Structures are given as C-alpha cells and as structure tokens.
Coordinates of C-alpha atoms in Angstrom, one line a residue:
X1 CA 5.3 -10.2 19.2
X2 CA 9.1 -10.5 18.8
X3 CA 11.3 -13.2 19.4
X4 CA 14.5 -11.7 21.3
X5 CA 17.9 -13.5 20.0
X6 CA 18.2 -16.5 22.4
X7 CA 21.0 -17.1 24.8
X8 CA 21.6 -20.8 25.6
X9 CA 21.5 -21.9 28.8
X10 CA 22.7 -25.8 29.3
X11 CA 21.4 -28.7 30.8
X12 CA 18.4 -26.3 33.0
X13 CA 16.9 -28.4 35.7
X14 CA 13.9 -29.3 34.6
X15 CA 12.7 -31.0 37.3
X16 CA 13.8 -30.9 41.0
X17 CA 14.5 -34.7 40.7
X18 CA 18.1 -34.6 40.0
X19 CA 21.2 -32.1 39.7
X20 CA 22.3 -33.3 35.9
X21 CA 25.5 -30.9 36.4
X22 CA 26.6 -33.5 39.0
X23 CA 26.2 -36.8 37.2
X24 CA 29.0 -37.9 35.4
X25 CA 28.9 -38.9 31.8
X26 CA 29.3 -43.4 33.2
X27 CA 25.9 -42.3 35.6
X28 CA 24.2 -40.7 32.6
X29 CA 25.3 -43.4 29.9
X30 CA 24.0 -46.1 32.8
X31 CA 20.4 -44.4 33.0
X32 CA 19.9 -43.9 29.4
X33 CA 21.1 -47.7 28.6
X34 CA 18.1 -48.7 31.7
X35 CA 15.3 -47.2 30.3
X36 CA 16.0 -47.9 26.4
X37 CA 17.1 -51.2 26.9
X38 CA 13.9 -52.0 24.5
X39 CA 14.7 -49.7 21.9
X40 CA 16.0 -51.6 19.0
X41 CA 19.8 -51.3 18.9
X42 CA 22.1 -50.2 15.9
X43 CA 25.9 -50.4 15.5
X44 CA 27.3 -47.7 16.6
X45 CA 30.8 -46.6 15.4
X46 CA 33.1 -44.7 18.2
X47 CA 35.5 -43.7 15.7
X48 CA 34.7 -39.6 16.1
X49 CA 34.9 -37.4 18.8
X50 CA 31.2 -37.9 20.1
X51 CA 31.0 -38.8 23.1
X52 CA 29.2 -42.0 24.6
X53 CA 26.4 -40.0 26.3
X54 CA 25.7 -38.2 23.0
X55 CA 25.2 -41.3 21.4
X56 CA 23.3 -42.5 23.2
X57 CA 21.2 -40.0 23.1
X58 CA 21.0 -39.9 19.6
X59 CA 19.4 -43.2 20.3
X60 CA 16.2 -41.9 21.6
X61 CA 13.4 -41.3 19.0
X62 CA 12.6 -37.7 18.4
X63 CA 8.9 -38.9 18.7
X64 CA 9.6 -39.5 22.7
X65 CA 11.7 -36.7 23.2
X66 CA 8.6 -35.1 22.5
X67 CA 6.6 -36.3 24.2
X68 CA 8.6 -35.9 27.6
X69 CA 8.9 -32.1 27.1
X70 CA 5.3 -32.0 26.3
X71 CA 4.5 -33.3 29.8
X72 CA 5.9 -30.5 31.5
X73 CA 4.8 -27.9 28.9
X74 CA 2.5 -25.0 30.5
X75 CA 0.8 -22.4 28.5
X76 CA 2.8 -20.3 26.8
X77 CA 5.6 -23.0 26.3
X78 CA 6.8 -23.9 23.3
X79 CA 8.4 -27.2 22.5
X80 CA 10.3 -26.6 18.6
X81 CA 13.1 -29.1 16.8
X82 CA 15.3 -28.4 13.9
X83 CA 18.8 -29.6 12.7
X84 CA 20.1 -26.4 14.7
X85 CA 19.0 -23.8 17.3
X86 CA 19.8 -21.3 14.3
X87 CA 17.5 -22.8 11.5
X88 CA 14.7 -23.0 14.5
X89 CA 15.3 -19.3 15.7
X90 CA 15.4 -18.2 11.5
X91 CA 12.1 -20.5 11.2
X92 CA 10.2 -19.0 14.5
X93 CA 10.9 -15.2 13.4
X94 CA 9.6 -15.9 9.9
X95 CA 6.5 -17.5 11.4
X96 CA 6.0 -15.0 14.5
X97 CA 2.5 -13.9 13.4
X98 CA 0.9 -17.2 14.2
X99 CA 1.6 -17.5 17.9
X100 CA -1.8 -15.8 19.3
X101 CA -0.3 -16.2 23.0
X102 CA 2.5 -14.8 24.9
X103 CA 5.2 -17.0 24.5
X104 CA 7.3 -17.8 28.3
X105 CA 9.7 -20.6 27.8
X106 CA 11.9 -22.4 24.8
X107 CA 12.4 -25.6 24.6
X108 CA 15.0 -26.8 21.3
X109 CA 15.5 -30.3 20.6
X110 CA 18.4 -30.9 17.9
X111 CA 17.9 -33.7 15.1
X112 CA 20.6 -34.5 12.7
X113 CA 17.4 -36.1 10.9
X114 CA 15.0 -33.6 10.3
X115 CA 14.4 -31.8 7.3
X116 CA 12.8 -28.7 8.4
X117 CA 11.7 -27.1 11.5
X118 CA 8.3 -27.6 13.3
X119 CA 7.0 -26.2 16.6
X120 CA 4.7 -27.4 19.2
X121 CA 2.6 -24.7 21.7
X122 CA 1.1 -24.7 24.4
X123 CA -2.2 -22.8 24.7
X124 CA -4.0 -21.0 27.4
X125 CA -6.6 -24.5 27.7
X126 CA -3.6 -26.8 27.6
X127 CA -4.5 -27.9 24.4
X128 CA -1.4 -28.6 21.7
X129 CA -1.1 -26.7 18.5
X130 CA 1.5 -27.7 15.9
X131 CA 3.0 -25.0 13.7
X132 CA 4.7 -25.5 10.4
X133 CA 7.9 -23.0 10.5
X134 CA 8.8 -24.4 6.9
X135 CA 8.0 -23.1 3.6
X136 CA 6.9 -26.5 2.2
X137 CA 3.4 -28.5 3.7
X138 CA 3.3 -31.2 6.0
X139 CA 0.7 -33.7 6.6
X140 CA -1.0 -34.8 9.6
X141 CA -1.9 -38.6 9.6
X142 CA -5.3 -39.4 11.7
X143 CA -5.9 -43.0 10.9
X144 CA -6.8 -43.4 6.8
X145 CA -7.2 -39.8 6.7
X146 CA -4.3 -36.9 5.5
X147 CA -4.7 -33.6 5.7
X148 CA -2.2 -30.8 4.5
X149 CA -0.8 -28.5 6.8
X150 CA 0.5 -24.9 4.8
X151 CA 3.4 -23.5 5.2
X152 CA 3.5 -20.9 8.1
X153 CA 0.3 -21.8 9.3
X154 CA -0.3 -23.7 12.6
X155 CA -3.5 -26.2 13.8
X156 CA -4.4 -27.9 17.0
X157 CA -3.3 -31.8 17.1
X158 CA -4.5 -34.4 18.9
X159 CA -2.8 -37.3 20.8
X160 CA -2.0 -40.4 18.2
X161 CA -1.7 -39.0 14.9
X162 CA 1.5 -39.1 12.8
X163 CA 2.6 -35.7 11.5
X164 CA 5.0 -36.4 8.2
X165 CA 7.6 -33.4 7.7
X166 CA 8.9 -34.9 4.2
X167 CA 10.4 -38.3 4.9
X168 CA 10.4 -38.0 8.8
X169 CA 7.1 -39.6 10.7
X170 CA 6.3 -38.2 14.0
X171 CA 3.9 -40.1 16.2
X172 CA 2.4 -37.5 18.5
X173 CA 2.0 -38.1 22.3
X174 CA 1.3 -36.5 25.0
X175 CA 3.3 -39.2 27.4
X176 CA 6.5 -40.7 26.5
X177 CA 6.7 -44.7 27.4
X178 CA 9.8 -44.1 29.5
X179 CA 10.3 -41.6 31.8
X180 CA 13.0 -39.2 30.4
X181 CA 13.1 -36.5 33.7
X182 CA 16.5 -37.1 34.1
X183 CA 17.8 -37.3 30.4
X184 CA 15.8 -33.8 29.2
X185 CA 19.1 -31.8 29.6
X186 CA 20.9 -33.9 27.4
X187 CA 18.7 -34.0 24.4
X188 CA 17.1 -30.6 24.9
X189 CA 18.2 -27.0 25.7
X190 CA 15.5 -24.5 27.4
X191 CA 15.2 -20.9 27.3
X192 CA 13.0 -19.1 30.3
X193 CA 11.9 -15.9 29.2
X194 CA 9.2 -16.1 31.7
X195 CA 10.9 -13.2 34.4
X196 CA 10.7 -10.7 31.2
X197 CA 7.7 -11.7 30.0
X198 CA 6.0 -11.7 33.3
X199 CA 6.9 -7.5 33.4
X200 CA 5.6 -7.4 29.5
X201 CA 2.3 -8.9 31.1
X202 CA 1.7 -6.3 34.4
X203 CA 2.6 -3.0 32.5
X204 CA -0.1 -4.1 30.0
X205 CA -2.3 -5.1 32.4
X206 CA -1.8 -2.3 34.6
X207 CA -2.3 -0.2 31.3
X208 CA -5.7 -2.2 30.7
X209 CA -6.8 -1.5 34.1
X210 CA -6.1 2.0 33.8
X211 CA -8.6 2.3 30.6
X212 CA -11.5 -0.2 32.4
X213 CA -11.3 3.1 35.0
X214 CA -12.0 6.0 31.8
X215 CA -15.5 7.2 32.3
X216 CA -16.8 5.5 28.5
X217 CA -18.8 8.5 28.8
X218 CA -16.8 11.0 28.4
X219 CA -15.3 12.0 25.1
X220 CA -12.3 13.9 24.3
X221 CA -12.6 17.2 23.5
X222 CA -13.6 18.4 20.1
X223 CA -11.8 21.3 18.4
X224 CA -13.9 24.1 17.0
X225 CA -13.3 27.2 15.1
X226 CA -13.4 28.8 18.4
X227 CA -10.4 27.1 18.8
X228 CA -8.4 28.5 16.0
X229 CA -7.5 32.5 15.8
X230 CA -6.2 34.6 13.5
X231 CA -7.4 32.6 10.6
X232 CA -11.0 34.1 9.7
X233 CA -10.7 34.5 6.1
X234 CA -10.1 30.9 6.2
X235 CA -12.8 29.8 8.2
X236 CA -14.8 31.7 6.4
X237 CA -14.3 30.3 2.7
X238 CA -14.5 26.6 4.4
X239 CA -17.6 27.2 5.8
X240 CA -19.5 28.8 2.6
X241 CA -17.4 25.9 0.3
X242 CA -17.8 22.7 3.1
X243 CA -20.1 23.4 5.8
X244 CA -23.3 25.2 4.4
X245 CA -23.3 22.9 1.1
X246 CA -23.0 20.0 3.8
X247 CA -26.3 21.6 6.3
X248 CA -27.9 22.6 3.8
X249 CA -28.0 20.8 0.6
X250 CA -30.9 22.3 -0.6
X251 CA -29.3 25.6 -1.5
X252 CA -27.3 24.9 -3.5
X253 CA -28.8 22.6 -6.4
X254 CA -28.2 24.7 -8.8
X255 CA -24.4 25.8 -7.6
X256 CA -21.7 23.7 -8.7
X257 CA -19.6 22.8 -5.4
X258 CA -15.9 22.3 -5.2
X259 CA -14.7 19.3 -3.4
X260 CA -11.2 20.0 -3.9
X261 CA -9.1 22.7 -1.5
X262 CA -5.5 23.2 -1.4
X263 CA -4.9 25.2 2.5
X264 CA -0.7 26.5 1.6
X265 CA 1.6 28.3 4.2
X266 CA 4.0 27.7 6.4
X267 CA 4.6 25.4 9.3
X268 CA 2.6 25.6 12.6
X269 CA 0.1 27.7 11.1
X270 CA -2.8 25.5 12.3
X271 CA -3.8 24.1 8.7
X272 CA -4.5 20.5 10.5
X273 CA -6.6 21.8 13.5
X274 CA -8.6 24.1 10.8
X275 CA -9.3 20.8 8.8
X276 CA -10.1 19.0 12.0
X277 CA -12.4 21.9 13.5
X278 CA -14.2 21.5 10.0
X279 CA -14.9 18.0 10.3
X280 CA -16.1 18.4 13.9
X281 CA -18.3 21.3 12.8
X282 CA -20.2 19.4 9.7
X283 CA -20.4 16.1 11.2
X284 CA -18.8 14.5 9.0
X285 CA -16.3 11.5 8.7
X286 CA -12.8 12.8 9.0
X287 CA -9.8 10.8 7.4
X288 CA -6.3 12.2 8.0
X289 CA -3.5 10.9 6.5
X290 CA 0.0 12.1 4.9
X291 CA 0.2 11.8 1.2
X292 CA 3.1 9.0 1.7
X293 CA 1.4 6.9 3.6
X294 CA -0.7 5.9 0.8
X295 CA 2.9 5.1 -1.2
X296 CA 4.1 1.4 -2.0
X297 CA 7.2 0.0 -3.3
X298 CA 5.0 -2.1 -5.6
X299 CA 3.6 -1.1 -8.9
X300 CA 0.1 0.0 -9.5
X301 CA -0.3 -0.8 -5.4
X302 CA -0.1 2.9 -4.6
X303 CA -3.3 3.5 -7.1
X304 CA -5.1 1.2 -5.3
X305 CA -4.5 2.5 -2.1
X306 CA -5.9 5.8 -3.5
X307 CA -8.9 3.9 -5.0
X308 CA -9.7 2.1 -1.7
X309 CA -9.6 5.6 0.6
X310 CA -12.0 7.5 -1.6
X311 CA -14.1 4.3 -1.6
X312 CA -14.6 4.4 2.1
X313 CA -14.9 8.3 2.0
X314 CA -17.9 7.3 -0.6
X315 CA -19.8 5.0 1.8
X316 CA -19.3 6.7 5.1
X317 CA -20.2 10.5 3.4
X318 CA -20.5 13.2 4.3
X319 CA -16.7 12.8 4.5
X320 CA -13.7 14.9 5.0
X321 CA -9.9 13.7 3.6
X322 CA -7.4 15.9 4.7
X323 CA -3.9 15.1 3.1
X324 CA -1.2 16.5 4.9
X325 CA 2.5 17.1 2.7
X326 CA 0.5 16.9 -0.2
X327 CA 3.4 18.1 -2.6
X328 CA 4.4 14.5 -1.6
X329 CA 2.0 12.9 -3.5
X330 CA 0.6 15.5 -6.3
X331 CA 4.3 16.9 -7.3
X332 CA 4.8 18.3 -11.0
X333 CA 4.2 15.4 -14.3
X334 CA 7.0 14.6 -16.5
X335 CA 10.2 13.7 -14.4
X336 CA 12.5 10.5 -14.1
X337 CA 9.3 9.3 -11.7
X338 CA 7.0 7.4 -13.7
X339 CA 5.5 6.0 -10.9
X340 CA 4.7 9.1 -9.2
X341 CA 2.8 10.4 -12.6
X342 CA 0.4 7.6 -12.3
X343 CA -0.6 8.5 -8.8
X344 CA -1.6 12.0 -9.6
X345 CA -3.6 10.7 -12.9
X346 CA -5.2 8.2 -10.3
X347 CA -5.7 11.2 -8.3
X348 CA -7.4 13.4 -10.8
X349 CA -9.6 10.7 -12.0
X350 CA -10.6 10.1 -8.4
X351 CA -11.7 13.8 -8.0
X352 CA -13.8 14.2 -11.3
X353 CA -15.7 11.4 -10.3
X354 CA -16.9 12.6 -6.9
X355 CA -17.3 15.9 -9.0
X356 CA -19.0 13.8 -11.5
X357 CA -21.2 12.2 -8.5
X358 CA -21.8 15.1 -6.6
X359 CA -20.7 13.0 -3.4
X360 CA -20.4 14.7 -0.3
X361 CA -16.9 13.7 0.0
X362 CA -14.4 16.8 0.4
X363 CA -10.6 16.9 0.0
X364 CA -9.0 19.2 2.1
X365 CA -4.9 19.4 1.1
X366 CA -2.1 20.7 2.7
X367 CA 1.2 21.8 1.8
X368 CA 4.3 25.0 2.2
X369 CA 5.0 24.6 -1.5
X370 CA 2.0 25.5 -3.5
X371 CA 4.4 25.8 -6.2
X372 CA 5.4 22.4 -6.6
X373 CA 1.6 21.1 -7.7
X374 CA 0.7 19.9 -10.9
X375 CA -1.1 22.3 -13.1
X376 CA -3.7 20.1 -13.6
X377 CA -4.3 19.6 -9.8
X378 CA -4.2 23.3 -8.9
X379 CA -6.9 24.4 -11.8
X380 CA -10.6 24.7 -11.2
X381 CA -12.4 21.9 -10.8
X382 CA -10.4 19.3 -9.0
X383 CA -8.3 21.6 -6.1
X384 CA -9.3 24.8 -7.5
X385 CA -9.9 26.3 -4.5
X386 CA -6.1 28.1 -2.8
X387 CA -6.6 29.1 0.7
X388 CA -3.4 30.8 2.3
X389 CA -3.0 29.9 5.8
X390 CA -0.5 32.8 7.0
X391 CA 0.9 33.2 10.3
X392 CA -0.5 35.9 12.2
X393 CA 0.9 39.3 11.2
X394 CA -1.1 41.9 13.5
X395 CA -1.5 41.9 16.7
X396 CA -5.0 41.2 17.2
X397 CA -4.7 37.9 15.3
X398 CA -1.9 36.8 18.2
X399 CA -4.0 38.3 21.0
X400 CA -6.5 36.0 19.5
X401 CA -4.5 33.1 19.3
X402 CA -2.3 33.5 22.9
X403 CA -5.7 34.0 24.3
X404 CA -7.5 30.6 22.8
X405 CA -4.2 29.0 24.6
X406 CA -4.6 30.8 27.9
X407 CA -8.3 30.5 28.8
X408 CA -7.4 27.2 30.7
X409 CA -4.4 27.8 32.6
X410 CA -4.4 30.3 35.8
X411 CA -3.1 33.5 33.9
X412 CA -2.7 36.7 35.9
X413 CA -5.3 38.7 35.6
X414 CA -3.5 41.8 34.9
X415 CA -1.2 40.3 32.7
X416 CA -0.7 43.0 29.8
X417 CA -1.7 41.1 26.7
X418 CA -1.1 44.0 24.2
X419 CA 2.9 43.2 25.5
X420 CA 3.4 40.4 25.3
X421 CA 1.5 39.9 21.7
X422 CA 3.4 42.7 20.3
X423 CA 6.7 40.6 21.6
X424 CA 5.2 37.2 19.8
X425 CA 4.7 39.3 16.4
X426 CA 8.2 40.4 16.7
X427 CA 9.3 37.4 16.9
X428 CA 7.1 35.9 13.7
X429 CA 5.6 33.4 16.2
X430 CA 3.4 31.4 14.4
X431 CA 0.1 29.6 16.3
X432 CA 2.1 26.3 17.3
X433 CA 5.0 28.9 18.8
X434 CA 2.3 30.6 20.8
X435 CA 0.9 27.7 22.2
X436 CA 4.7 26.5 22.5
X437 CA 5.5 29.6 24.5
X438 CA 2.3 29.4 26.7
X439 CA 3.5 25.7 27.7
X440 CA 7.2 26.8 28.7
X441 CA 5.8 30.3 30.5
X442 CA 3.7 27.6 32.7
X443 CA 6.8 25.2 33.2
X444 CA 8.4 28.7 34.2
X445 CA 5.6 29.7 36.8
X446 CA 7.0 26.0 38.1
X447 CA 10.1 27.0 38.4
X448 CA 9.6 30.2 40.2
X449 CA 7.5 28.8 42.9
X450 CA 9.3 25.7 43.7
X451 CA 6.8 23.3 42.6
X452 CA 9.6 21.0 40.5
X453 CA 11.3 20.6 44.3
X454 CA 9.0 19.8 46.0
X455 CA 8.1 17.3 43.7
X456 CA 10.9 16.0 44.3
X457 CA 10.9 16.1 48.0
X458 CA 7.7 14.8 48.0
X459 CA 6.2 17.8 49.7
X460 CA 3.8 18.9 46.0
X461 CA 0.4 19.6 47.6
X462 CA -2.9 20.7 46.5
X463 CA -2.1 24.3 48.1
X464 CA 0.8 24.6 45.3
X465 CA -1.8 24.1 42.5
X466 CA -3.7 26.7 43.9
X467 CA -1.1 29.2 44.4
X468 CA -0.2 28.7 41.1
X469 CA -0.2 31.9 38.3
X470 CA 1.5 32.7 35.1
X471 CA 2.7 36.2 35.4
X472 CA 4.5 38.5 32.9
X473 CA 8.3 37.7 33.6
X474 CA 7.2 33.8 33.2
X475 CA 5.7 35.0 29.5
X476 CA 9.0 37.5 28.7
X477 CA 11.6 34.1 29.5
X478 CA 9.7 32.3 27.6
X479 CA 9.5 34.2 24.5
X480 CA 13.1 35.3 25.0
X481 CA 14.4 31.7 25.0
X482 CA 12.4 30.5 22.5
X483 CA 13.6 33.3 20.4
X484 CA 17.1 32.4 21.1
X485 CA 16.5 28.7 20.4
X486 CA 14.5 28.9 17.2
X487 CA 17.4 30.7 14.8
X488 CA 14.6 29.8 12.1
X489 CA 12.3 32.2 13.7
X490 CA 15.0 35.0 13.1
X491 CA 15.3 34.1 9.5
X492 CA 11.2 33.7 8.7
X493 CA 10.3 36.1 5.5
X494 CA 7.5 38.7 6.5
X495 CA 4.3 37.6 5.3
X496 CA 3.6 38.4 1.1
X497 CA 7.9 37.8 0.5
X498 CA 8.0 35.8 -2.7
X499 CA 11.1 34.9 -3.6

C-alpha cells in the first residue's frame, strides 16, 4: 500500500457537537481549564509567542489524547504521534508493509516529548494494534510482565498496559477520563482519505467480482506447434532433443541427452512461443524468466538466485527454463565485470550437474547475439545445441504463419493469400509483424464499415459483428503502413548476411 504525501487540514470537526472554527481562543482556554481542573498544575512561563490555548493544551497527557481519538476510531483509522507530522509521515512510509488493512483516515497528535514515533490502528474487529514506526524496541508493560516489541513490527494491545517508548510511559485506554470532543482539533490534526480510498475499494471489488463470474473451468488456451509456422526445422530438433527423451525415456538409455539449447535470431521470430509450445507439448513445468531478473546488486546473491531456480526446476521435473536475453547473463569471461564472470561459472556448474544427474530439467536460451556467448557456454555439453530461429524467407513459411493468425477472424474467403504473403516477404515481416499486420487489417475492416461510429453513437449491434470481413484492401493498408512505420523493416539484412 502507499501512503500519499499528506495535506493538512485544521481543526476537522470531529464530531457534530461544536463548530471549533467559531470558538474563540478565551471559550477554548475556558473549556480546557473545566475539564483539567484535576490535572496537576505546573508553572507555566508566557514569556514566548505560544499562545494560552496551546498551552494549555500542552497540558493534557498524551496518554488521554489517546484515548479520546481512539473512541472515535473506525476500522481502517489510524491514530499516530511523533514530535512532527514529518518524522510520523518518514516513520509510516518506512513501516508501510505492516498495515494488513486499507488504511481511510489520519489522525497526528504532536508531542514535544516523544522520542520516536508510534502508531495505533484500527482493525476490521475493532480491536487495537500498536505499531512500532522506530528503529529501536519498545516494551509493553502488562502488570509484572515486559515484553519487547521490534522495530517495524506491530501487535494487538489491550486496554491497561503501559507501552514505554524509551523514557516516555504510555498508559493505554480505550476511554479518556474527561471528555475531549470539543478540544480534539486543538491537540490533533486528521487527514480523511476515506473518498479516495472508498474508489480504491469498488474498482477492486468490482475487479473481484468480475473473476468470481470466470467459468474455473475453463482454461486459457494452450499454444502448440500448430501454432507456430515457418519454423519446422526447429520444431523438429526440439522434439527429437526435448520431447521424445521426455515420452519416452526408455529409448534413450544408452544416448547421452543434451539439456542445454541456445534458439538465436532476430526479434519477433517466435523463439518464446516455440519454447512455450514445447512445454505445453511435454508436460512439463515451464519457467520463463529474462536472464536479468535473476541479477542483484549484492555479491554472491545473483549465484544464489541461479542455485535456487534450478533447485525448483529439480523437484518439479520434467521441467523446462527458458531464458530470454540470455547474452545478458552468459556474456564473454574476462572483462572489467568480475561479478558477471561468477554468474556464468555458477551457470556452468549448474548445467554439468543436471548433465551429471540426468535430470529431466531442460534449458532452453534465447538471444540475437549468438556471438557474444562464452566459449565455454556455447560448446557441447552444457548449450551445445544452436538452433537458428530465422524469419520466414519463402513464401510458404508466411502463408503458414498469416494463415495460423487468420483462422479465427472472419477473412474473406477469396482473399488471395499468395498476394498478400508475397507482399509480407517483401517487406521482411517477421511472425510478430504478421500477426501485427492481421490485427491492424481487422482494426481496418472497422474502419471501413463504420463500426468505430457507431460505437460511438451507441448504435454497435450484433448485426455489425456479423457483417463483419477482412478483405484485401484492409490487408494492402495494412502492410503498406506498417511498412512505412517500421524504417527498421527497410533496413533488415536478408536472411544468411553476416556481417
């Protein structure tokens, strides 16, 4: 949860008991003097500029200006006191993991006497729990018995024990002896953030009802190999290297299997959905991640990150990892970056042992600069295996692909394919440009009938969804403007260019 930066707002009525903005400072000084008339007094010097009223105030234990805000706490108040509203707000950010409720209203009572900051909250069963916001303990006093409360850590209290914040003793209650309604907006500020938090509460539980109506049933769809085209060759090496050791164990006792496979090319080429469709096809536990998310600032911390994936791959195998941007993580020994060395020694000790093991695990990398890699992570045995994941460069592998990305929308049925594949090759499109331009030759078909308007008019019917088709001019915009808006398309190297 985050705290938003507060904005004061003085003297807020409290209570519909009194308008304090119209009392005058003699009125106030006359109410306070009435009801702590048997507080003990002490001389009081009026040499400053503080005024009467404030100290007066000042006279009131912090202990029963507690307890007077507590009475009219609700859940999801909190009731929190430092020297100033700037410590308290510094203290409550630091310490904003511990509130396990949504947090509505503020309330900040200054004292000049406290050494430290402590907070009192609400909960949802109008019982009281007391958080330390400091980064020293406190105790709580029940009776003979003391017990330490840790810094940044909260507990519920009860009503009569003493909580010590260094040399300040708090007596908790949950009533104050005097009543204090009409002195809360001198010794206290509030802060209602109840009108925002209130829309933070319907669009999640409008978001919560909208999942209880999902049929649990149903799963999302899985991707397949019939969902990828244009990369057979591919397909094909995963399958004999992955899938068949995976099925069929059996056959291949005697065959030393490679866990390791590095899948290069460029961008958009489908080297995710391959590893996806892979998963989906064996079974198997799939674990996606980009190679710097396993990275820390701290040393040895990325190791163990390493040490703790392949772990879980380990207990929940068969398992797939597929590491995307892999030249992230496995880049070429013997630079300025020690730290980075360290991670691909942890890596190559990680991958002889599954070798070692003969663990179903598989590591499935990706990455558009093969040449970067270590040597010792491209030979045989850890990632031996180099599978290049081209763009399609005939025109049966995009006829393959624009079809895969058109067999669920309403295409026309004499649309000529051969066209507008030839026009896609042309351009270099890659798989994610083809499903690209399917999506905008749709938004086009939109445009052409209206259907944007009359959303807009509120007139969209049914009848319009089943008018609907994709025709050939909606396919030719669309690869014509993605042309023109993709200059990197225009400057892509044929398929084989090494530089």
């Amino acid at each position: 949860m985050r705290i938003l930066p507060i904005q004061k707002n003085y003297c807020t009525n409290y209570t519909s008991q009194v308008n304090q903005k119209k009392k005058s400072q003699n009125a106030a000084s006359n109410i306070i003097n009435a009801n702590f008339a048997a507080y003990p007094q002490k001389n009081i010097s009026f040499g400053g500029l503080i005024s009467p009223v404030e100290l007066l105030v000042k006279k009131i234990p912090l202990d029963e200006k507690l307890a007077s805000l507590l009475e009219i706490a609700l859940p999801g108040d909190v009731v929190f006191s430092a020297k100033n509203l700037k410590a308290a707000q510094k203290a409550l950010k630091e310490s904003v993991d511990l509130f396990n409720n949504v947090l509505k209203r503020f309330f900040f009572i200054p004292d000049d006497n406290l050494d430290g900051a402590v907070a009192f909250v609400r909960g949802l069963n109008n019982d009281l729990e007391v958080v330390n916001l400091n980064n020293f303990e406190m105790q709580i006093v029940n009776g003979e018995k003391s017990l330490p409360l840790k810094p940044k850590d909260g507990t519920y209290i009860e009503n009569g024990t003493v909580l010590s914040i260094k040399d300040t003793q708090i007596p908790i209650k949950y009533k104050s002896d005097a009543n204090l309604s009409f002195q809360r907006c001198l010794f206290s500020s509030c802060y209602d953030m109840s009108d925002f938090v209130k829309q933070g509460i319907k669009n999640q539980n409008a978001k919560s009802i909208k999942a209880l109506s999902k049929d649990i049933d149903k799963k999302g769809k899985q991707i397949s190999f019939a969902d990828i085209g244009g990369q057979d060759a591919v397909i094909n090496n995963l399958k004999k290297g992955i899938l068949y050791p995976v099925k069929y164990p059996e056959a291949f006792e005697n065959t030393v299997v490679n866990h390791g496979f590095i899948m290069y090319g460029p961008p958009g080429t489908g080297k995710t959905l391959i590893a996806q469709a892979l998963a989906n096809e064996t079974s198997a536990q799939f674990i996606k991640l980009n190679g710097l998310e396993m990275e820390s600032k701290w040393v040895g911390e990325s190791e163990a990150n390493w040490r703790k994936l392949f772990h879980f791959a380990k207990e929940y195998q068969p398992s797939i990892i597929f590491i995307d941007e892999f030249d992230a993580v496995a880049k070429k020994r013997g630079g300025i970056d020690a730290f980075g060395d360290k991670v691909v020694n942890q890596l190559l000790t990680l991958m002889s042992d599954i070798e070692k093991d003969g663990d179903d695990v598989f590591v499935i990398t990706a990455t558009n600069k093969l040449n970067m890699l270590d040597d010792a992570i491209t030979r045989s045995g850890r990632f031996g295996k180099h599978l290049e994941v081209k763009a399609p460069d005939n025109i049966d592998a995009v006829s393959s692909i624009l079809n895969i990305h058109t067999r669920n929308k309403k295409v026309d049925p004499n649309l000529d394919v051969q066209k507008i594949s030839q026009a896609l090759l042309d351009k270099k499109a890659t798989g994610a440009d083809i499903a690209f331009v399917v999506n905008s030759a749709n938004e086009n078909a939109f445009e052409r009938l209206g259907i944007y308007e009359k959303m807009e008019n509120g007139t969209f019917g049914k009848a319009d969804m089943d008018a609907l088709m994709i025709v050939e001019d909606d396919f030719l915009k669309a690869i014509e403007n993605f042309g023109s808006g993709n200059k990197g398309v225009q400057n892509r190297n044929p398929i084989g260019y090494t530089k």
